[in-house]
CSV table of C-alpha atoms and ligand atoms in Angstrom, one decimal:
chain,number,residue,atom,x,y,z
A,936,MET,CA,16.5,73.9,-0.4
A,937,LYS,CA,16.7,70.1,-0.7
A,938,ILE,CA,19.6,68.6,1.2
A,939,ARG,CA,21.3,65.4,0.1
A,940,ALA,CA,24.5,63.6,1.1
A,941,GLN,CA,27.4,62.8,-1.2
A,942,VAL,CA,30.4,60.6,-0.6
A,943,SER,CA,33.4,62.6,-1.9
A,944,MET,CA,37.2,62.2,-2.1
A,945,VAL,CA,40.2,64.5,-2.0
A,946,PHE,CA,43.4,63.6,-3.7
A,947,HIS,CA,46.5,65.4,-2.3
A,948,LEU,CA,48.7,65.5,-5.4
A,949,ASP,CA,51.9,66.5,-3.6
A,950,LYS,CA,51.7,63.1,-1.9
A,951,CYS,CA,51.2,60.9,-4.9
A,952,ILE,CA,54.3,58.9,-5.8
A,953,GLY,CA,52.8,57.4,-9.0
A,954,CYS,CA,53.2,53.8,-7.8
A,955,HIS,CA,49.8,52.7,-9.5
A,956,THR,CA,49.0,50.4,-6.5
A,957,CYS,CA,45.5,52.0,-6.5
A,958,SER,CA,45.0,51.0,-10.2
A,959,ILE,CA,46.1,47.5,-9.6
A,960,ALA,CA,44.0,47.1,-6.4
A,961,CYS,CA,40.9,48.2,-8.4
A,962,LYS,CA,41.8,46.1,-11.4
A,963,ASN,CA,42.2,42.9,-9.3
A,964,LEU,CA,38.9,43.5,-7.6
A,965,TRP,CA,36.6,44.7,-10.4
A,966,THR,CA,38.0,44.5,-13.9
A,967,SER,CA,40.0,41.3,-14.3
A,968,ARG,CA,37.2,39.7,-16.3
A,969,ARG,CA,36.9,39.1,-20.0
A,970,GLY,CA,35.7,42.2,-21.8
A,971,THR,CA,37.1,44.5,-19.2
A,972,GLU,CA,40.8,44.1,-20.0
A,973,TYR,CA,41.3,47.7,-21.2
A,974,MET,CA,39.1,49.2,-18.4
A,975,TRP,CA,41.0,51.2,-15.8
A,976,TRP,CA,38.3,52.5,-13.4
A,977,ASN,CA,41.2,54.0,-11.5
A,978,ASN,CA,44.2,55.2,-13.6
A,979,VAL,CA,47.1,57.4,-12.7
A,980,GLU,CA,48.3,59.8,-15.4
A,981,THR,CA,51.5,61.7,-15.8
A,982,LYS,CA,50.9,65.4,-16.3
A,983,PRO,CA,51.6,67.2,-18.5
A,984,GLY,CA,50.6,64.4,-20.9
A,985,THR,CA,47.8,63.2,-23.0
A,986,GLY,CA,46.2,60.8,-20.5
A,987,TYR,CA,44.0,57.8,-20.9
A,988,PRO,CA,42.2,57.4,-23.2
A,989,THR,CA,44.4,59.7,-25.3
A,990,LEU,CA,43.3,63.3,-25.3
A,991,TRP,CA,40.3,62.6,-23.0
A,992,GLU,CA,40.2,66.3,-22.1
A,993,ASP,CA,39.7,67.4,-25.7
A,994,GLN,CA,35.9,67.9,-25.9
A,995,GLY,CA,36.3,69.2,-29.5
A,996,LYS,CA,37.0,65.6,-30.3
A,997,TYR,CA,34.7,63.7,-27.9
A,998,LYS,CA,31.9,66.2,-27.1
A,999,GLY,CA,31.6,65.2,-23.4
A,1000,GLY,CA,30.0,67.3,-20.7
A,1001,TRP,CA,27.7,70.3,-20.9
A,1002,LYS,CA,27.9,73.5,-23.0
A,1003,HIS,CA,27.6,76.9,-21.4
A,1004,GLY,CA,24.9,79.1,-22.8
A,1005,LYS,CA,22.4,81.8,-22.0
A,1006,GLU,CA,19.8,79.3,-21.3
A,1007,LYS,CA,20.3,76.3,-19.1
A,1008,PRO,CA,23.3,74.0,-19.9
A,1009,GLY,CA,22.7,71.5,-22.7
A,1010,LEU,CA,24.7,68.4,-23.5
A,1011,LEU,CA,27.6,69.0,-25.8
A,1012,LEU,CA,27.0,65.7,-27.4
A,1013,GLN,CA,23.4,66.2,-28.5
A,1014,GLY,CA,19.9,66.7,-27.1
A,1015,ARG,CA,17.5,63.8,-26.2
A,1016,ALA,CA,15.7,64.0,-29.6
A,1017,ALA,CA,19.0,64.0,-31.6
A,1018,ALA,CA,20.2,61.1,-29.5
A,1019,PHE,CA,17.3,58.9,-30.7
A,1020,MET,CA,17.9,60.0,-34.3
A,1021,ASN,CA,21.7,59.2,-34.1
A,1022,ILE,CA,21.2,56.1,-32.0
A,1023,PHE,CA,22.9,53.7,-34.4
A,1024,PHE,CA,25.9,56.0,-35.1
A,1025,ASN,CA,27.9,57.8,-32.5
A,1026,PRO,CA,31.0,59.3,-34.0
A,1027,PHE,CA,32.4,60.7,-30.7
A,1028,LEU,CA,33.6,57.5,-29.2
A,1029,PRO,CA,37.3,56.8,-28.4
A,1030,SER,CA,38.6,54.0,-30.7
A,1031,ILE,CA,40.7,51.1,-29.7
A,1032,ASP,CA,43.8,53.2,-30.7
A,1033,ASP,CA,42.8,55.9,-28.2
A,1034,TYR,CA,42.8,53.1,-25.5
A,1035,TYR,CA,45.1,50.2,-26.5
A,1036,GLU,CA,44.7,46.7,-27.7
A,1037,PRO,CA,44.8,44.6,-24.5
A,1038,TRP,CA,47.3,41.8,-24.6
A,1039,THR,CA,48.8,38.9,-22.6
A,1040,TYR,CA,51.8,36.7,-23.3
A,1041,SER,CA,52.1,33.1,-24.6
A,1042,TYR,CA,53.5,31.9,-21.3
A,1043,ARG,CA,52.9,28.3,-22.2
A,1044,ASP,CA,55.6,28.6,-24.9
A,1045,LEU,CA,58.1,29.0,-22.1
A,1046,PHE,CA,57.3,25.4,-20.9
A,1047,ASP,CA,56.1,23.6,-24.1
A,1048,SER,CA,58.7,24.7,-26.7
A,1049,PRO,CA,60.8,21.9,-28.0
A,1050,HIS,CA,64.4,21.6,-27.0
A,1051,GLY,CA,66.6,23.9,-29.2
A,1052,GLU,CA,69.6,26.2,-29.3
A,1053,ASP,CA,67.7,29.4,-28.2
A,1054,GLN,CA,65.7,30.3,-25.1
A,1055,PRO,CA,61.9,30.2,-25.7
A,1056,VAL,CA,60.2,33.5,-25.7
A,1057,ALA,CA,56.7,34.5,-24.5
A,1058,MET,CA,55.3,36.5,-27.4
A,1059,PRO,CA,52.5,39.2,-26.9
A,1060,VAL,CA,49.1,37.9,-27.9
A,1061,SER,CA,46.0,40.1,-28.4
A,1062,GLU,CA,43.3,39.4,-25.8
A,1063,ILE,CA,40.8,40.3,-28.5
A,1064,THR,CA,41.9,38.4,-31.5
A,1065,GLY,CA,44.0,35.7,-29.8
A,1066,LYS,CA,46.7,36.4,-32.5
A,1067,ASN,CA,50.3,37.5,-32.0
A,1068,MET,CA,50.7,41.3,-32.0
A,1069,GLU,CA,53.1,44.2,-31.9
A,1070,ILE,CA,52.7,46.3,-28.7
A,1071,GLU,CA,52.3,50.0,-29.7
A,1072,ALA,CA,50.4,51.5,-26.8
A,1073,GLY,CA,49.4,50.8,-23.2
A,1074,PRO,CA,47.5,52.3,-20.4
A,1075,ASN,CA,50.5,54.2,-19.0
A,1076,TRP,CA,52.5,54.6,-22.2
A,1077,ASP,CA,53.8,58.0,-21.2
A,1078,ASP,CA,54.3,57.1,-17.5
A,1079,ASP,CA,57.0,59.3,-16.1
A,1080,LEU,CA,57.7,60.6,-19.6
A,1081,GLY,CA,54.8,63.1,-19.4
A,1082,GLY,CA,57.0,66.0,-18.7
A,1083,SER,CA,59.1,65.4,-21.8
A,1084,TYR,CA,58.4,67.4,-24.9
A,1085,ILE,CA,57.2,64.5,-26.9
A,1086,TYR,CA,54.2,63.8,-24.7
A,1087,ALA,CA,53.7,67.1,-22.8
A,1088,ALA,CA,53.3,69.1,-26.0
A,1089,GLY,CA,50.1,67.2,-26.9
A,1090,ASP,CA,48.4,68.0,-23.6
A,1091,PRO,CA,45.3,70.1,-24.2
A,1092,ASN,CA,46.1,72.2,-21.1
A,1093,MET,CA,49.4,73.4,-22.6
A,1094,LYS,CA,47.3,75.7,-24.8
A,1095,ALA,CA,46.9,77.8,-21.6
A,1096,VAL,CA,50.6,78.6,-21.1
A,1097,THR,CA,52.6,81.3,-22.9
A,1098,GLU,CA,55.4,80.5,-25.3
A,1099,GLU,CA,57.9,81.6,-22.6
A,1100,GLU,CA,56.4,79.4,-20.0
A,1101,ARG,CA,56.4,76.5,-22.5
A,1102,ARG,CA,60.1,77.1,-23.2
A,1103,GLN,CA,60.9,77.1,-19.5
A,1104,MET,CA,58.9,73.9,-18.8
A,1105,PHE,CA,61.1,72.0,-21.2
A,1106,GLU,CA,64.4,73.4,-20.0
A,1107,LEU,CA,66.2,70.4,-18.6
A,1108,GLU,CA,66.8,71.7,-15.1
A,1109,ARG,CA,63.1,72.8,-14.8
A,1110,MET,CA,61.4,69.9,-16.6
A,1111,ILE,CA,58.6,68.6,-14.4
A,1112,PHE,CA,55.8,66.2,-14.2
A,1113,PHE,CA,53.3,65.2,-11.5
A,1114,TYR,CA,50.8,62.4,-11.1
A,1115,LEU,CA,47.0,62.7,-11.5
A,1116,PRO,CA,45.0,59.7,-10.2
A,1117,ARG,CA,41.5,59.6,-11.7
A,1118,ILE,CA,38.4,57.7,-11.0
A,1119,CYS,CA,34.7,58.5,-11.8
A,1120,ASN,CA,33.8,61.8,-10.1
A,1121,HIS,CA,30.3,60.7,-9.1
A,1122,CYS,CA,29.1,64.0,-10.4
A,1123,LEU,CA,26.0,66.0,-9.3
A,1124,ASN,CA,25.1,66.7,-12.9
A,1125,PRO,CA,26.5,63.6,-14.7
A,1126,GLY,CA,26.9,63.8,-18.4
A,1127,CYS,CA,26.9,60.0,-18.7
A,1128,LEU,CA,23.4,59.8,-17.0
A,1129,ALA,CA,21.9,62.6,-19.1
A,1130,ALA,CA,23.2,61.1,-22.4
A,1131,CYS,CA,21.8,57.6,-21.8
A,1132,PRO,CA,18.8,57.0,-24.0
A,1133,ALA,CA,17.9,53.8,-22.1
A,1134,GLY,CA,17.7,55.5,-18.7
A,1135,ALA,CA,20.2,52.9,-17.4
A,1136,ILE,CA,22.3,55.2,-15.3
A,1137,TYR,CA,21.2,56.4,-11.9
A,1138,LYS,CA,22.6,58.3,-8.9
A,1139,ARG,CA,21.9,56.8,-5.4
A,1140,ALA,CA,20.1,59.2,-3.1
A,1141,GLU,CA,21.8,58.1,0.1
A,1142,ASP,CA,25.5,58.6,-1.0
A,1143,GLY,CA,25.5,60.0,-4.5
A,1144,ILE,CA,27.3,57.1,-6.1
A,1145,VAL,CA,26.5,56.9,-9.9
A,1146,LEU,CA,25.9,53.5,-11.3
A,1147,VAL,CA,25.1,51.8,-14.6
A,1148,GLY,CA,22.0,49.5,-14.3
A,1149,GLN,CA,23.3,46.4,-16.1
A,1150,ASP,CA,19.8,45.1,-16.8
A,1151,LYS,CA,18.7,48.3,-18.5
A,1152,CYS,CA,21.9,49.1,-20.5
A,1153,ARG,CA,21.3,48.7,-24.2
A,1154,ALA,CA,24.8,49.3,-25.4
A,1155,TRP,CA,24.2,52.6,-27.2
A,1156,ARG,CA,27.4,53.9,-25.6
A,1157,MET,CA,26.2,57.5,-25.4
A,1158,CYS,CA,27.4,57.5,-21.8
A,1159,VAL,CA,31.0,56.9,-23.0
A,1160,SER,CA,30.8,60.1,-25.1
A,1161,GLY,CA,28.6,62.1,-22.6
A,1162,CYS,CA,31.2,61.6,-19.8
A,1163,PRO,CA,33.9,64.3,-20.3
A,1164,TYR,CA,36.3,62.3,-18.1
A,1165,LYS,CA,35.9,59.1,-20.2
A,1166,LYS,CA,35.2,57.1,-17.1
A,1167,VAL,CA,32.5,54.9,-18.6
A,1168,TYR,CA,33.8,51.9,-20.6
A,1169,TYR,CA,32.0,49.5,-22.9
A,1170,ASN,CA,32.4,45.8,-22.1
A,1171,TRP,CA,32.7,44.1,-25.5
A,1172,GLU,CA,32.0,40.7,-24.0
A,1173,THR,CA,28.7,41.4,-22.1
A,1174,GLY,CA,27.5,44.3,-24.4
A,1175,LYS,CA,27.0,46.6,-21.4
A,1176,SER,CA,28.7,49.7,-20.2
A,1177,GLU,CA,30.6,49.7,-16.9
A,1178,LYS,CA,32.2,52.2,-14.6
A,1179,CYS,CA,33.7,52.8,-11.1
A,1180,ILE,CA,31.2,52.0,-8.4
A,1181,LEU,CA,33.2,53.7,-5.7
A,1182,CYS,CA,33.4,50.2,-4.1
A,1183,TYR,CA,29.8,50.6,-2.7
A,1184,PRO,CA,29.7,46.9,-1.6
A,1185,ARG,CA,32.8,47.6,0.6
A,1186,GLN,CA,31.4,51.0,1.8
A,1187,GLU,CA,28.1,49.4,2.8
A,1188,THR,CA,30.1,47.2,5.2
A,1189,GLY,CA,32.1,50.1,6.6
A,1190,GLN,CA,35.2,49.5,4.4
A,1191,PRO,CA,36.8,52.2,2.2
A,1192,PRO,CA,37.2,51.7,-1.5
A,1193,ALA,CA,40.1,49.5,-2.6
A,1194,CYS,CA,42.0,52.4,-4.2
A,1195,PHE,CA,41.8,54.4,-1.0
A,1196,HIS,CA,42.7,51.4,1.1
A,1197,SER,CA,45.8,50.5,-0.9
A,1198,CYS,CA,47.1,54.0,-1.5
A,1199,VAL,CA,50.8,54.0,-0.6
A,1200,GLY,CA,51.2,57.7,-0.4
A,1201,ARG,CA,48.0,58.1,1.7
A,1202,ILE,CA,47.0,60.9,-0.6
A,1203,ARG,CA,43.3,60.0,-0.5
A,1204,TYR,CA,40.7,61.3,1.9
A,1205,LEU,CA,37.1,60.1,1.9
A,1206,GLY,CA,34.3,62.0,3.5
A,1207,MET,CA,30.7,63.0,3.4
A,1208,LEU,CA,29.4,66.3,2.0
A,1209,LEU,CA,25.9,67.8,2.4
A,1210,TYR,CA,24.7,69.7,-0.6
A,1211,ASP,CA,21.7,71.6,-1.8
A,1212,ALA,CA,20.2,69.6,-4.7
A,1213,ASP,CA,18.1,72.7,-5.7
A,1214,ARG,CA,21.2,74.5,-6.7
A,1215,ILE,CA,22.6,72.0,-9.2
A,1216,GLU,CA,21.2,73.6,-12.3
A,1217,GLN,CA,22.2,77.1,-11.2
A,1218,THR,CA,25.7,76.0,-10.3
A,1219,ALA,CA,26.2,74.2,-13.6
A,1220,ALA,CA,25.2,77.4,-15.4
A,1221,LEU,CA,27.8,79.7,-13.7
A,1222,PRO,CA,30.4,81.5,-15.8
A,1223,GLY,CA,33.8,79.8,-15.8
A,1224,SER,CA,35.3,82.3,-13.3
A,1225,GLY,CA,32.6,81.6,-10.8
A,1226,LEU,CA,32.6,77.8,-10.9
A,1227,VAL,CA,35.0,77.0,-8.1
A,1228,LYS,CA,33.2,79.4,-5.8
A,1229,GLY,CA,29.9,77.9,-6.9
A,1230,PHE,CA,31.2,74.4,-6.0
A,1231,ARG,CA,32.1,75.6,-2.5
A,1232,GLU,CA,28.7,77.2,-2.1
A,1233,ILE,CA,26.6,74.3,-3.2
A,1234,VAL,CA,28.2,72.4,-0.3
A,1235,LEU,CA,26.4,73.2,3.0
A,1236,ASP,CA,27.9,73.9,6.4
A,1237,PRO,CA,27.2,70.6,8.4
A,1238,PHE,CA,27.5,72.5,11.7
A,1239,ASP,CA,24.8,75.1,10.8
A,1240,PRO,CA,21.7,74.3,13.0
A,1241,GLY,CA,19.4,75.2,10.1
A,1242,VAL,CA,21.2,72.8,7.8
A,1243,ILE,CA,21.1,70.0,10.4
A,1244,LYS,CA,17.3,70.5,10.9
A,1245,LYS,CA,16.5,70.6,7.2
A,1246,ALA,CA,18.8,67.6,6.4
A,1247,GLY,CA,16.9,65.6,9.0
A,1248,GLU,CA,13.6,66.6,7.4
A,1249,ASP,CA,14.9,65.7,4.0
A,1250,GLY,CA,15.7,62.2,5.2
A,1251,VAL,CA,19.5,62.5,5.6
A,1252,PRO,CA,20.3,60.0,8.4
A,1253,GLU,CA,21.9,61.4,11.5
A,1254,GLN,CA,25.0,59.3,11.0
A,1255,ALA,CA,25.6,61.0,7.6
A,1256,ILE,CA,25.2,64.4,9.2
A,1257,LYS,CA,27.8,63.5,11.8
A,1258,ALA,CA,30.1,62.1,9.1
A,1259,ALA,CA,29.8,65.4,7.2
A,1260,GLN,CA,30.9,67.2,10.3
A,1261,ALA,CA,34.0,65.0,10.6
A,1262,SER,CA,34.6,65.1,6.8
A,1263,PRO,CA,38.2,65.7,5.7
A,1264,VAL,CA,36.8,66.6,2.3
A,1265,TYR,CA,34.7,69.5,3.8
A,1266,LYS,CA,37.9,70.8,5.5
A,1267,TYR,CA,40.0,70.7,2.3
A,1268,LEU,CA,37.3,72.0,0.0
A,1269,VAL,CA,35.4,74.6,2.1
A,1270,LYS,CA,37.2,75.4,5.3
A,1271,TRP,CA,40.8,75.6,4.0
A,1272,LYS,CA,39.9,76.3,0.3
A,1273,LEU,CA,42.8,74.0,-0.8
A,1274,ALA,CA,40.9,71.4,-2.9
A,1275,LEU,CA,39.8,72.1,-6.4
A,1276,PRO,CA,37.6,70.2,-8.9
A,1277,LEU,CA,39.0,68.7,-12.1
A,1278,HIS,CA,37.9,70.6,-15.2
A,1279,PRO,CA,34.9,72.3,-13.6
A,1280,GLU,CA,34.1,73.9,-17.0
A,1281,PHE,CA,32.8,70.5,-18.1
A,1282,ARG,CA,29.8,71.4,-15.8
A,1283,THR,CA,29.1,67.9,-14.6
A,1284,ILE,CA,29.8,69.2,-11.1
A,1285,PRO,CA,32.4,66.5,-10.2
A,1286,MET,CA,32.4,65.5,-6.6
A,1287,LEU,CA,36.0,64.5,-6.3
A,1288,PHE,CA,38.6,67.2,-5.6
A,1289,TYR,CA,42.4,67.8,-5.9
A,1290,VAL,CA,44.9,69.6,-3.8
A,1291,PRO,CA,47.2,70.7,-6.7
A,1292,SER,CA,51.0,70.1,-6.6
A,1293,LEU,CA,53.1,72.9,-5.3
A,1294,LEU,CA,56.3,72.9,-7.2
A,1295,PRO,CA,58.1,76.1,-6.4
A,1296,VAL,CA,61.5,76.9,-7.8
A,1297,THR,CA,63.3,77.2,-4.4
A,1298,ALA,CA,66.7,77.1,-5.9
A,1299,SER,CA,68.5,77.4,-9.2
A,1300,VAL,CA,71.8,76.2,-10.7
A,1301,ARG,CA,74.3,79.0,-11.1
A,1302,ASN,CA,77.9,78.4,-12.2
A,1303,GLY,CA,77.3,74.7,-11.5
A,1304,LEU,CA,76.2,75.3,-7.9
A,1305,TYR,CA,72.7,75.0,-6.4
A,1306,GLU,CA,71.6,78.3,-4.9
A,1307,PRO,CA,68.5,79.0,-2.9
A,1308,ALA,CA,66.0,81.5,-4.2
A,1309,ASP,CA,66.2,84.9,-2.3
A,1310,GLU,CA,62.5,85.6,-2.1
A,1311,PHE,CA,59.5,83.5,-1.0
A,1312,PHE,CA,57.2,85.1,-3.4
A,1313,GLY,CA,59.7,84.9,-6.3
A,1314,ALA,CA,59.7,81.2,-5.8
A,1315,LEU,CA,55.9,81.1,-6.0
A,1316,GLU,CA,55.7,83.2,-9.1
A,1317,ASN,CA,58.2,80.9,-10.6
A,1318,THR,CA,56.5,77.6,-9.9
A,1319,ARG,CA,57.8,75.0,-12.3
A,1320,VAL,CA,54.2,74.1,-13.4
A,1321,PRO,CA,52.8,77.5,-14.5
A,1322,ALA,CA,49.7,78.7,-12.6
A,1323,ALA,CA,47.9,79.0,-16.0
A,1324,TYR,CA,48.5,75.3,-16.7
A,1325,LEU,CA,47.0,74.3,-13.3
A,1326,ALA,CA,44.2,76.7,-13.8
A,1327,SER,CA,43.3,75.0,-17.0
A,1328,LEU,CA,43.1,71.7,-15.1
A,1329,PHE,CA,41.4,72.8,-11.9
A,1330,THR,CA,39.7,76.2,-12.1
A,1331,ALA,CA,38.3,76.8,-15.6
A,1332,GLY,CA,41.2,79.1,-16.3
A,1333,ASP,CA,41.1,81.3,-13.1
A,1334,SER,CA,44.8,81.6,-12.1
A,1335,SER,CA,44.0,83.7,-9.0
A,1336,GLU,CA,42.5,80.6,-7.3
A,1337,ILE,CA,45.7,78.6,-8.0
A,1338,VAL,CA,47.9,81.4,-6.7
A,1339,ALA,CA,45.7,81.5,-3.5
A,1340,VAL,CA,46.1,77.8,-3.0
A,1341,ASN,CA,49.8,77.9,-3.7
A,1342,LYS,CA,50.4,80.7,-1.2
A,1343,LYS,CA,48.7,78.7,1.6
A,1344,LEU,CA,50.5,75.5,0.7
A,1345,TYR,CA,53.8,77.4,0.7
A,1346,ALA,CA,52.9,79.1,4.0
A,1347,VAL,CA,52.4,75.6,5.6
A,1348,ARG,CA,55.8,74.4,4.4
A,1349,LEU,CA,57.7,77.5,5.5
A,1350,PHE,CA,55.9,77.7,8.9
A,1351,LYS,CA,56.9,74.1,9.7
A,1352,ARG,CA,60.4,74.7,8.4
A,1353,ALA,CA,60.7,77.7,10.7
A,1354,GLN,CA,59.7,75.5,13.6
A,1355,SER,CA,61.9,72.5,12.8
A,1356,VAL,CA,64.9,74.0,11.1
A,1357,GLY,CA,64.7,77.6,12.3
A,1358,ASP,CA,66.3,79.3,9.3
A,1359,VAL,CA,63.2,81.3,8.1
A,1360,ASP,CA,63.1,85.1,8.7
A,1361,ARG,CA,60.2,85.8,11.1
A,1362,LYS,CA,59.2,89.0,9.4
A,1363,LYS,CA,59.0,87.4,6.0
A,1364,LEU,CA,57.1,84.5,7.4
A,1365,ASP,CA,54.5,86.9,9.0
A,1366,ARG,CA,54.1,88.6,5.7
A,1367,LEU,CA,53.6,85.3,3.9
A,1368,LEU,CA,50.9,84.2,6.5
A,1369,GLU,CA,49.1,87.5,5.9
A,1370,GLU,CA,49.3,87.2,2.1
A,1371,ALA,CA,48.1,83.6,2.3
A,1372,GLN,CA,45.2,84.7,4.6
A,1373,THR,CA,46.0,82.0,7.1
A,1374,THR,CA,46.9,81.7,10.8
A,1375,PRO,CA,49.3,79.5,12.8
A,1376,GLU,CA,46.3,77.6,14.1
A,1377,GLU,CA,45.0,76.8,10.6
A,1378,ILE,CA,48.5,75.8,9.4
A,1379,GLU,CA,48.8,73.3,12.3
A,1380,GLU,CA,45.4,71.8,11.3
A,1381,ILE,CA,46.4,71.5,7.7
A,1382,TYR,CA,49.7,70.0,8.6
A,1383,GLN,CA,48.1,67.5,10.9
A,1384,MET,CA,45.6,66.3,8.2
A,1385,THR,CA,48.2,66.3,5.4
A,1386,SER,CA,51.1,64.6,7.2
A,1387,LEU,CA,49.9,62.9,10.3
A,1388,ALA,CA,46.3,62.0,9.9
A,1389,ALA,CA,45.2,58.6,11.2
A,1390,TYR,CA,43.0,56.2,9.1
A,1391,ARG,CA,39.8,57.3,10.8
A,1392,GLU,CA,40.6,61.0,10.1
A,1393,ARG,CA,41.1,60.2,6.4
A,1394,PHE,CA,38.1,57.9,6.1
A,1395,ALA,CA,35.0,59.4,7.7
A,1396,VAL,CA,32.1,57.7,6.0
A,1397,PRO,CA,29.5,55.6,7.9
A,1398,PRO,CA,28.3,52.2,6.6
A,1399,PHE,CA,25.3,52.9,4.3
A,1400,MET,CA,22.0,51.3,4.8
A,1401,ARG,CA,20.0,50.3,1.8
A,1402,GLU,CA,16.7,50.5,3.7
A,1403,GLN,CA,17.3,54.2,4.2
A,1404,ALA,CA,17.9,54.6,0.5
A,1405,ILE,CA,14.5,53.2,-0.2
A,1406,GLU,CA,12.9,55.6,2.3
A,1407,ALA,CA,14.6,58.5,0.4
A,1408,MET,CA,13.2,57.3,-2.8
A,1409,GLU,CA,9.7,57.0,-1.4
A,1410,ASP,CA,9.9,60.6,0.0
A,1411,PRO,CA,6.4,62.1,-0.7
A,1412,ALA,CA,8.1,65.4,-1.8
A,1413,ALA,CA,9.9,63.4,-4.5
A,1414,ARG,CA,6.6,61.9,-5.7
A,1415,LYS,CA,4.9,65.3,-5.8
A,1416,GLY,CA,7.7,66.5,-8.2
A,1417,ASP,CA,9.3,69.0,-5.8
A,1418,ALA,CA,12.2,70.4,-7.8
A,1419,GLY,CA,15.2,69.1,-5.8
A,1420,ALA,CA,13.7,65.9,-4.6
A,1421,GLY,CA,12.3,65.3,-8.1
A,1422,PHE,CA,15.8,65.8,-9.5
A,1423,ILE,CA,17.2,63.0,-7.3
A,1424,SER,CA,14.3,60.7,-7.8
A,1425,LYS,CA,14.5,61.1,-11.5
A,1426,MET,CA,18.2,60.2,-11.2
A,1427,LYS,CA,17.3,57.1,-9.3
A,1428,ARG,CA,14.8,56.1,-11.9
A,1429,GLY,CA,17.3,56.9,-14.6
A,1430,TRP,CA,15.1,59.8,-15.9
B,2289,LIG,S1,32.8,61.3,-14.1
B,2289,LIG,FE1,31.4,59.5,-13.6
B,2289,LIG,S2,29.4,60.5,-12.9
B,2289,LIG,FE2,30.7,62.1,-14.0
B,2289,LIG,S3,29.9,62.0,-16.1
B,2289,LIG,FE3,31.8,60.7,-16.0
B,2289,LIG,S4,31.0,58.6,-15.5
B,2289,LIG,FE4,29.3,60.1,-15.1
B,2290,LIG,S1,48.4,54.2,-4.7
B,2290,LIG,FE1,48.3,56.4,-4.0
B,2290,LIG,S2,50.4,57.1,-4.2
B,2290,LIG,FE2,50.3,55.2,-5.5
B,2290,LIG,S3,49.7,56.0,-7.5
B,2290,LIG,FE3,47.8,55.5,-6.5
B,2290,LIG,S4,47.1,57.5,-5.6
B,2290,LIG,FE4,49.3,57.7,-6.1
C-alpha cells in the first residue's frame, strides 16, 4: 500500500441553477488572455445535450481515455511508439467547429460612426482573423435547450434509453434538463499525462493536481485527444497546452478555487481524500459494473489507525490526514454512497464526483388538474431522467447504483417533509428508509451537509506547503522504484 492525498470535489447537481457564475469567475481569473478565448476550464452544460466541445463524450470520434482489455488498460488513442510515428498528424482533435470561433464586437463603431439616419451597430468580429463574422455557435449554444429534441437527441448517453423512455422524455409535460458543471477531474490515471510524448504533464504528489509544464510542452496536442473529458486546450498564441489548475495558487494560501468560491447554488464541496496509489492500475482494469465500487475502495478510511500510521510513513502531512477526516467528499462518496464519478468507463479514475439530480414524477396532469402520485416508489421508477441515462453518465451503465442513490435522496426529501409538513404516511416512510438502507440519523447528516453546511464544512482543505511536496518527491522509496511511489514520482517527472 502506498498512501497519497488528493484534493477532490463533489458537485451536488440538484443544487445547480445553471447561472454560469463559476465559468465566468474562472474565465476572468485564468483565461482572459489572447489565445485562450475559447478555453472554458470550467463550463456548465445542459443535459441531455451534446456539451462542449460538441460530442466530447463520443470516444469513437476522439479516442480519449483508456480501453478495457484482458491485459492492463492501454490508451485508446495509441501506444507510446505509435505516438512518435504519428507525431505530426493527430486526426482525433476537436476542430474549431466543435468548439466555436471566438468573437468580440466592434464597440468602437458605436462611438466613431459618422452622423446618419440609423443607429450604429457593433458587429461581431472574429478574435482569430479580426474580420467580421456570422455567429453560428458558442460555448453554451444549447443552454437551457438541452432537453429539447433538437439538442437532446444528439447526446451520446441517449443511446442507453429505450424508445419508450425517449418518447416520454420529449413529452411536453415531462421534458426535462439539468446542469452539469465540468472542470478537469485531476484523475489518478490521467489520459492526458499518458498521451504526452514530451512528458510535460505531471501530477503533484501532495495534492494530486494535474498540471501542464509550460516549459516542456511541445504543442503535439496528444493530451487534447488523450483526455476523454476534453479538458486540455491548446493556446494558439503561445503554442502550449493549458488546463484547469484547480486554482493551486489560491489553495496554497488557504483559499478555495474561484469556481467554488463564486458558486451561487453552493453545490460544490472541496475536501481531501487518502487513496492507495498501488491500486490505480487494478482499479482502472475493473469491468464496467465494478468501477463505482472500485472507486470507493481505492479511497481509504481516514479514521483507520492503520491508514493513519501508514499515511504518516508515506509522507502525508498530519494536516492532510486531519483534512481527510473532515472531508465532505469522503462523506458523499464513501460514507453515504451518494456521489458518483463522471464516465468511470473512460478509466482515467476521475477524482471529482457528482450527486445526480433526483427528478421524480411526483405528480401528473389529469383532466387539466395536477394530481400527486399515489406511490413513493412509483414516483422513483418514473423519474423524468431515466435511470439508464444517468447510469450512462455516472456508473458505466449500472442502473442499480443510480436507483440506490435515488432511493436515498428521496428518503431524505420525504423524511424532512414528514417533519416539516407532516403529510407523509409513517408506515410508508419506514418502508422507504428500509429500502434506501438509511436511518434517521444518517438522513439528518445528509440534510445538514446538503442544505445548511457552513463554508468550513464545504471547504475542508489545508493550505499546501511546497516544501512538503519536495520531500514527497525525494522519498527514498520512490527513488528505489517501489511500485506506488514510483508511479507518483514518474508522474511528477512527467514519465
Ligand atoms: S480530466 Fe484532467 S487529469 Fe483527467 S485526463 Fe482530462 S485533463 Fe487529464
Ligand atoms: S456557479 Fe454554481 S450554481 Fe451557478 S452554474 Fe456554476 S456550479 Fe451551478
